[in-house]
Amino acid sequence: MTTMATLASRSEIAAAAALLSAGGVVAFPTETVYGLGAEVSSPSAVKRIFEIKGRPFDHPLIVHIADSSKLQYWAEEVPEQAWLLAERFWPGPLTLILPRSRHIPENITGGQDTVGLRVPNHPVALALLNALSPEGALGAPSANRFGHVSPTTAAHVREELGDSVDMILEGGACEVGLESTIVGFEAQNSRKDPSRAIILRPGGIPLAALAEALNGNIAVAEKQNRTPRVPGALASHYAPATPLELWHGEYLPRRSLELELKGLNLGIVTWSDQFSAQLNHWRSSNVTRLSMPPEPEGYGRLLYATLRRLDNERLDCLLVEMPPDEPEWLAVVDRLRRASCNNIWIDVPKNFKDEAVHG
Ligand code: TXA
Ligand code: MG
């Protein structure tokens, strides 16, 4: 989705930095989704973030920093793999989970001894981070209420959080549209391979790119091993208010007919072109149909905005066509699965597990 929105001006960014330094709370754009930021050193501002979101206090915040030069200031220990990934993908949609240094207050990490760090790739976010004091950093979750769909425009933030935040910086529609990929490191016994990278949340960086950067020495966390401290890993998250069902394309027409016969108003979200036989019927019935781009980047960019739009139409149920069972689609499928109430559960694509992930 292109947008004509102008980016926040330099003086607005300076005003936002001043607010943050004084303990305020500011929503700002990143390339993934909009964040709700507080200076990590301001306990009252950090507390307000949890309160505004309705987020449990033990769910840690990602800390946003201006560049990787101070990684060792924020993290106690930085494994070589982490440096490699930081050099390759920052600024960008990647969060690294590292042992936290004494500069990270406990209220940021929900008492855990690790911290999530990321350098966002958005001119407004970078200008804001650079306008903070040299030891400044922003703890920032996505700027939505806990469990709801993340915002990908400033208007979404205004709609959802309104006056509860001190300022909202404009940055246009987010390029990536899905949250960052979260990578943690697991201690290994071998000296040669002291830690192994584990994807805790699929996101803006494709798995194949990470695997390539680390010579395949990366794995996707098994669902049951994902820490419950990753709220994005809760089974129901990123969810619209309207019930959403995820169906393989071949079952979708039957399910839609079933619900239409009950008199329900449906939203149908497809990506493939296999529904030509249904199109006329859907056009003439109580169905709002949207088709999504048939490739993962385009689909991911529009997903949250599409769910919000359909939520505003007060439909009874959303039926979503399951995307292809392929590694490039992992982040999109992950978010759809968590948004859905029928729990069609698919695993990490087999071919990726077998061919691209070693160890
Ligand atoms: O793209 C993004 O990551 C966006 C933008 C604003 O940067 N932020 C975002 O934040 O998605 P949030 O709070 O909605 O999700 C952050 C995820 C949570 O699932 C959180 O638990 C996890 O990061 N996380 C943060 N610190 C962690 C830690 N020390 N260990 C494990 N998970 C952590
Ligand atoms: Mg979130």
Coordinates of C-alpha atoms and ligand atoms in Angstrom, one line a residue:
M1 CA 0.0 0.0 0.0
T2 CA 1.5 3.3 -0.9
T3 CA 0.8 6.3 1.2
M4 CA 1.1 10.0 0.6
A5 CA 1.6 10.7 4.3
T6 CA 4.5 13.1 4.9
L7 CA 7.1 11.9 7.4
A8 CA 7.5 13.6 10.8
S9 CA 9.6 16.8 10.4
R10 CA 12.9 17.4 12.1
S11 CA 11.4 19.7 14.7
E12 CA 8.7 17.1 15.5
I13 CA 11.4 14.5 16.0
A14 CA 13.3 16.8 18.2
A15 CA 10.1 17.5 20.2
A16 CA 9.5 13.7 20.5
A17 CA 13.1 13.1 21.7
A18 CA 12.6 15.9 24.4
L19 CA 9.4 14.3 25.5
L20 CA 11.0 10.9 25.8
S21 CA 14.0 12.3 27.8
A22 CA 11.5 13.9 30.1
G23 CA 9.8 10.5 30.7
G24 CA 7.1 10.7 28.1
V25 CA 5.7 8.0 25.8
V26 CA 5.9 8.4 22.0
A27 CA 4.6 6.2 19.2
F28 CA 7.0 6.0 16.3
P29 CA 7.2 4.3 12.9
T30 CA 9.6 1.4 12.1
E31 CA 9.9 -0.6 8.9
T32 CA 8.0 -3.5 10.6
V33 CA 5.2 -2.0 12.6
Y34 CA 4.7 1.1 14.7
G35 CA 6.3 1.0 18.2
L36 CA 5.3 2.6 21.5
G37 CA 8.5 3.9 22.9
A38 CA 9.8 4.9 26.3
E39 CA 13.4 5.8 27.4
V40 CA 14.7 2.6 29.0
S41 CA 16.0 4.6 31.9
S42 CA 12.6 6.0 32.8
P43 CA 10.8 3.6 35.1
S44 CA 7.6 5.6 35.1
A45 CA 7.4 5.8 31.3
V46 CA 8.2 2.1 30.9
K47 CA 5.4 1.3 33.4
R48 CA 3.0 3.5 31.4
I49 CA 3.7 1.5 28.3
F50 CA 2.6 -1.7 30.0
E51 CA -0.5 0.1 31.3
I52 CA -1.5 1.6 28.0
K53 CA -1.1 -1.7 26.2
G54 CA -2.8 -3.8 29.0
R55 CA 0.3 -6.0 28.8
P56 CA 1.4 -8.2 31.7
F57 CA 4.5 -6.7 33.4
D58 CA 6.6 -9.9 32.9
H59 CA 6.5 -9.7 29.1
P60 CA 9.8 -8.1 28.1
L61 CA 10.1 -5.2 25.7
I62 CA 12.5 -5.0 22.7
V63 CA 15.1 -2.3 23.2
H64 CA 15.7 -0.2 20.1
I65 CA 19.2 1.3 19.5
A66 CA 20.6 3.6 16.9
D67 CA 23.4 1.3 15.6
S68 CA 25.4 -1.7 16.6
S69 CA 28.5 0.2 17.8
K70 CA 27.1 0.1 21.4
L71 CA 26.0 -3.5 21.4
Q72 CA 28.4 -4.3 24.1
Y73 CA 27.1 -1.5 26.3
W74 CA 23.6 -3.1 26.3
A75 CA 24.5 -6.8 26.1
E76 CA 26.8 -8.5 28.6
E77 CA 28.0 -11.0 25.9
V78 CA 27.8 -10.9 22.2
P79 CA 28.4 -14.3 20.4
E80 CA 30.1 -14.2 17.1
Q81 CA 27.0 -15.3 15.3
A82 CA 25.2 -12.3 16.8
W83 CA 27.8 -9.9 15.4
L84 CA 27.5 -11.5 12.0
L85 CA 23.8 -11.1 12.0
A86 CA 24.0 -7.5 13.3
E87 CA 26.5 -6.6 10.6
R88 CA 24.4 -8.2 7.9
F89 CA 20.9 -7.2 8.8
W90 CA 21.0 -4.0 10.9
P91 CA 19.4 -1.7 10.5
G92 CA 16.6 -4.1 9.7
P93 CA 13.7 -6.3 10.9
L94 CA 15.9 -8.5 13.2
T95 CA 15.8 -8.7 17.0
L96 CA 18.7 -10.4 18.8
I97 CA 18.1 -11.9 22.3
L98 CA 21.4 -11.5 24.3
P99 CA 22.4 -11.6 28.0
R100 CA 21.5 -8.1 29.3
S101 CA 24.1 -5.8 30.7
R102 CA 23.7 -3.7 33.9
H103 CA 22.5 -0.8 31.7
I104 CA 19.2 -2.6 31.0
P105 CA 16.8 -2.1 33.9
E106 CA 14.9 -5.2 35.1
N107 CA 11.5 -3.7 34.3
I108 CA 12.4 -3.8 30.6
T109 CA 13.0 -7.5 30.5
G110 CA 10.3 -8.6 32.9
G111 CA 13.0 -9.9 35.3
Q112 CA 14.7 -12.1 32.7
D113 CA 18.5 -12.0 32.3
T114 CA 18.4 -11.5 28.5
V115 CA 17.4 -8.5 26.4
G116 CA 16.0 -8.2 22.9
L117 CA 17.9 -5.6 20.9
R118 CA 17.2 -4.2 17.5
V119 CA 18.2 -1.3 15.1
P120 CA 15.1 -0.4 13.1
N121 CA 15.4 0.6 9.5
H122 CA 13.2 3.6 9.2
P123 CA 14.5 7.2 8.8
V124 CA 12.1 8.6 11.5
A125 CA 13.0 5.9 14.0
L126 CA 16.8 6.3 13.3
A127 CA 16.6 10.1 13.6
L128 CA 14.7 9.8 16.8
L129 CA 17.2 7.3 18.3
N130 CA 20.0 9.5 17.2
A131 CA 18.4 12.5 18.9
L132 CA 18.4 10.8 22.3
S133 CA 21.3 11.2 24.7
P134 CA 24.4 9.0 23.8
E135 CA 23.3 6.4 26.3
G136 CA 19.7 6.6 25.2
A137 CA 17.6 3.7 23.9
L138 CA 13.9 3.0 23.5
G139 CA 12.0 0.1 25.0
A140 CA 9.2 -0.3 22.5
P141 CA 6.5 -2.9 21.9
S142 CA 4.2 -2.7 19.0
A143 CA 1.8 0.2 19.5
N144 CA -1.4 -1.8 20.0
R145 CA -3.4 -3.2 22.8
F146 CA -2.1 -6.5 24.1
G147 CA -3.1 -9.4 21.8
H148 CA -4.5 -7.2 19.0
V149 CA -3.2 -6.7 15.5
S150 CA -0.1 -4.5 15.3
P151 CA -0.4 -1.0 13.7
T152 CA 1.2 -0.4 10.3
T153 CA 0.2 3.3 9.9
A154 CA 0.1 6.3 12.3
A155 CA -3.7 6.4 11.8
H156 CA -4.0 2.8 13.2
V157 CA -2.1 4.0 16.3
R158 CA -4.4 7.0 16.7
E159 CA -7.5 4.8 16.3
E160 CA -6.3 2.4 18.9
L161 CA -4.4 4.4 21.5
G162 CA -5.5 7.9 20.8
D163 CA -4.8 10.4 23.6
S164 CA -3.2 7.9 25.9
V165 CA 0.2 8.5 24.3
D166 CA 2.0 11.8 24.4
M167 CA 2.8 12.0 20.7
I168 CA 2.5 10.0 17.5
L169 CA 5.2 10.4 14.9
E170 CA 4.1 10.0 11.3
G171 CA 6.2 7.7 9.1
G172 CA 3.8 6.5 6.4
A173 CA 2.8 2.8 5.9
C174 CA 5.3 0.3 7.2
E175 CA 7.4 -1.3 4.4
V176 CA 7.6 -4.8 6.0
G177 CA 4.2 -4.9 7.8
L178 CA 5.1 -7.8 10.1
E179 CA 7.2 -7.7 13.3
S180 CA 10.9 -8.4 13.3
T181 CA 12.4 -11.9 13.3
I182 CA 13.5 -12.7 16.8
V183 CA 16.7 -14.8 17.1
G184 CA 18.1 -16.2 20.3
F185 CA 21.3 -18.2 21.0
E186 CA 21.6 -21.5 22.6
A187 CA 24.8 -22.6 24.4
Q188 CA 26.4 -25.7 22.7
N189 CA 29.0 -27.9 24.2
S190 CA 31.4 -27.8 21.4
R191 CA 34.1 -25.1 21.6
K192 CA 34.0 -24.6 17.8
D193 CA 30.3 -23.9 17.9
P194 CA 29.7 -22.2 21.3
S195 CA 26.2 -21.1 20.5
R196 CA 23.6 -21.9 18.0
A197 CA 21.1 -19.4 16.6
I198 CA 17.4 -20.2 17.2
I199 CA 14.5 -18.4 15.5
L200 CA 12.0 -17.6 18.3
R201 CA 9.6 -15.6 16.2
P202 CA 9.6 -15.7 12.3
G203 CA 9.3 -12.2 10.9
G204 CA 10.6 -9.6 8.5
I205 CA 13.9 -11.4 7.6
P206 CA 13.3 -14.6 5.6
L207 CA 14.6 -17.8 7.0
A208 CA 16.7 -18.5 4.0
A209 CA 18.6 -15.2 4.4
L210 CA 19.4 -16.0 8.0
A211 CA 20.4 -19.6 7.2
E212 CA 22.7 -18.3 4.4
A213 CA 24.4 -15.7 6.7
L214 CA 25.1 -18.4 9.3
N215 CA 26.0 -21.2 6.9
G216 CA 22.9 -23.1 7.9
N217 CA 23.7 -23.1 11.6
I218 CA 20.3 -22.0 12.7
A219 CA 17.1 -23.7 13.7
V220 CA 13.5 -22.8 14.2
A221 CA 12.3 -23.2 17.8
E222 CA 9.9 -26.0 18.2
K223 CA 6.6 -24.5 19.2
Q224 CA 6.6 -26.2 22.6
N225 CA 10.0 -24.8 23.3
R226 CA 9.3 -21.2 22.6
T227 CA 9.5 -19.3 25.8
P228 CA 6.0 -18.2 27.0
R229 CA 7.8 -15.0 27.8
V230 CA 7.5 -14.2 24.1
P231 CA 3.9 -13.0 24.0
G232 CA 4.0 -13.2 20.2
A233 CA 4.3 -16.9 20.8
L234 CA 1.0 -17.2 22.7
A235 CA -1.4 -19.3 20.7
S236 CA -3.9 -16.4 20.3
H237 CA -2.2 -13.1 19.4
Y238 CA -2.1 -10.7 16.6
A239 CA -5.9 -11.3 16.4
P240 CA -8.7 -9.2 14.9
A241 CA -11.9 -8.8 16.9
T242 CA -13.9 -10.7 14.2
P243 CA -13.5 -14.5 14.5
L244 CA -11.1 -15.6 11.8
E245 CA -10.9 -19.1 10.3
L246 CA -8.0 -20.4 8.2
W247 CA -8.8 -22.9 5.5
H248 CA -6.9 -24.6 2.8
G249 CA -8.3 -23.2 -0.5
E250 CA -10.1 -26.4 -1.5
Y251 CA -12.3 -26.3 1.6
L252 CA -13.0 -22.6 1.6
P253 CA -16.0 -22.5 -0.8
R254 CA -17.8 -25.2 1.1
R255 CA -17.2 -23.4 4.4
S256 CA -18.3 -20.1 3.1
L257 CA -21.6 -21.6 1.8
E258 CA -22.2 -23.3 5.1
L259 CA -21.9 -19.9 6.9
E260 CA -23.8 -18.0 4.3
L261 CA -26.7 -20.4 4.7
K262 CA -26.8 -19.5 8.4
G263 CA -27.2 -15.8 7.3
L264 CA -23.8 -14.7 8.4
N265 CA -21.9 -11.7 6.8
L266 CA -18.6 -13.0 5.7
G267 CA -15.2 -11.5 4.8
I268 CA -13.1 -13.8 2.5
V269 CA -9.4 -13.2 2.0
T270 CA -7.8 -15.2 -0.8
W271 CA -4.4 -15.1 -2.5
S272 CA -4.7 -17.8 -5.2
D273 CA -6.7 -17.7 -8.5
Q274 CA -8.6 -21.0 -7.8
F275 CA -12.0 -19.5 -7.1
S276 CA -13.2 -18.4 -10.5
A277 CA -16.3 -20.7 -10.1
Q278 CA -17.3 -18.8 -6.9
L279 CA -16.5 -15.2 -7.9
N280 CA -19.9 -14.4 -9.3
H281 CA -21.7 -15.9 -6.4
W282 CA -19.6 -14.1 -3.9
R283 CA -20.1 -10.8 -5.8
S284 CA -23.9 -11.1 -5.5
S285 CA -24.1 -12.3 -1.9
N286 CA -23.3 -11.0 1.6
V287 CA -19.6 -11.6 1.1
T288 CA -16.8 -9.0 1.2
R289 CA -13.9 -10.6 -0.7
L290 CA -10.4 -9.3 -0.8
S291 CA -7.5 -10.8 -2.7
M292 CA -4.0 -10.5 -1.4
P293 CA -0.7 -10.5 -3.3
P294 CA 0.4 -14.1 -4.2
E295 CA 3.9 -13.5 -2.8
P296 CA 4.9 -13.3 0.9
E297 CA 6.5 -9.8 1.0
G298 CA 3.4 -8.1 -0.5
Y299 CA 1.0 -10.2 1.5
G300 CA 2.9 -9.5 4.8
R301 CA 3.0 -5.8 4.0
L302 CA -0.8 -5.6 3.7
L303 CA -1.9 -8.3 6.2
Y304 CA -2.5 -6.2 9.4
A305 CA -4.1 -3.3 7.5
T306 CA -6.4 -5.7 5.8
L307 CA -7.5 -7.4 9.1
R308 CA -8.1 -3.9 10.6
R309 CA -10.2 -2.9 7.6
L310 CA -12.3 -6.0 7.7
D311 CA -12.7 -5.6 11.5
N312 CA -14.2 -2.2 10.8
E313 CA -16.9 -3.7 8.5
R314 CA -18.5 -5.5 11.5
L315 CA -18.6 -8.9 9.7
D316 CA -19.6 -12.1 11.5
C317 CA -16.6 -14.1 10.4
L318 CA -13.5 -13.9 8.3
L319 CA -12.4 -16.9 6.1
V320 CA -8.8 -16.8 5.1
E321 CA -7.2 -19.0 2.4
M322 CA -4.1 -20.7 3.8
P323 CA -1.0 -19.5 2.1
P324 CA 1.4 -22.0 0.5
D325 CA 3.3 -24.4 2.8
E326 CA 6.7 -23.0 1.9
P327 CA 9.5 -21.5 4.0
E328 CA 9.1 -18.0 2.5
W329 CA 5.6 -17.8 3.9
L330 CA 6.5 -18.9 7.4
A331 CA 6.0 -15.4 9.1
V332 CA 2.7 -14.8 7.3
V333 CA 1.4 -18.2 8.2
D334 CA 2.6 -17.8 11.8
R335 CA 0.6 -14.6 12.2
L336 CA -2.5 -16.0 10.5
R337 CA -2.4 -19.1 12.6
R338 CA -2.3 -17.0 15.8
A339 CA -5.1 -14.8 14.5
S340 CA -7.3 -17.8 13.8
C341 CA -9.7 -19.5 16.0
N342 CA -9.9 -22.8 14.2
N343 CA -6.3 -23.7 14.9
I344 CA -5.3 -25.2 11.6
W345 CA -1.9 -26.0 12.7
I346 CA 0.9 -26.3 10.2
D347 CA 4.5 -27.0 11.0
V348 CA 7.8 -25.5 9.7
P349 CA 7.9 -26.6 6.1
K350 CA 9.6 -30.0 5.8
N351 CA 11.8 -29.2 2.9
F352 CA 13.3 -26.2 4.9
K353 CA 13.9 -28.3 7.9
D354 CA 15.6 -31.0 5.9
E355 CA 17.6 -29.0 3.4
A356 CA 18.4 -25.6 4.9
V357 CA 18.7 -26.1 8.6
H358 CA 21.6 -28.1 9.9
G359 CA 22.2 -29.1 13.4
Ligands
TXA1 O1 9.2 -5.5 14.8 C1 9.2 -5.5 16.0 O2 9.8 -6.3 16.7 C2 8.3 -4.5 16.7 C3 8.8 -3.1 16.4 C4 8.1 -2.0 17.2 O3 10.2 -3.0 16.7 N1 8.2 -4.7 18.1 C5 7.5 -5.7 18.6 O4 7.4 -5.7 20.0 O5 6.9 -6.6 17.9 P1 6.4 -6.6 20.8 O6 6.6 -6.2 22.2 O7 5.1 -6.5 20.3 O8 7.0 -8.0 20.7 C6 8.3 -8.2 21.1 C7 8.6 -9.7 21.3 C8 7.7 -10.2 22.4 O9 7.2 -11.5 21.9 C9 8.7 -10.4 23.5 O10 8.4 -11.3 24.5 C10 10.0 -10.7 22.8 O11 10.0 -9.8 21.7 N2 11.1 -10.5 23.7 C11 11.6 -9.3 24.0 N3 12.7 -9.5 24.9 C12 12.8 -10.9 25.0 C13 13.7 -11.7 25.7 N4 14.6 -11.2 26.5 N5 13.5 -13.1 25.6 C14 12.6 -13.6 24.8 N6 11.7 -12.8 24.1 C15 11.8 -11.5 24.2
MG2 MG 3.2 -6.9 19.7

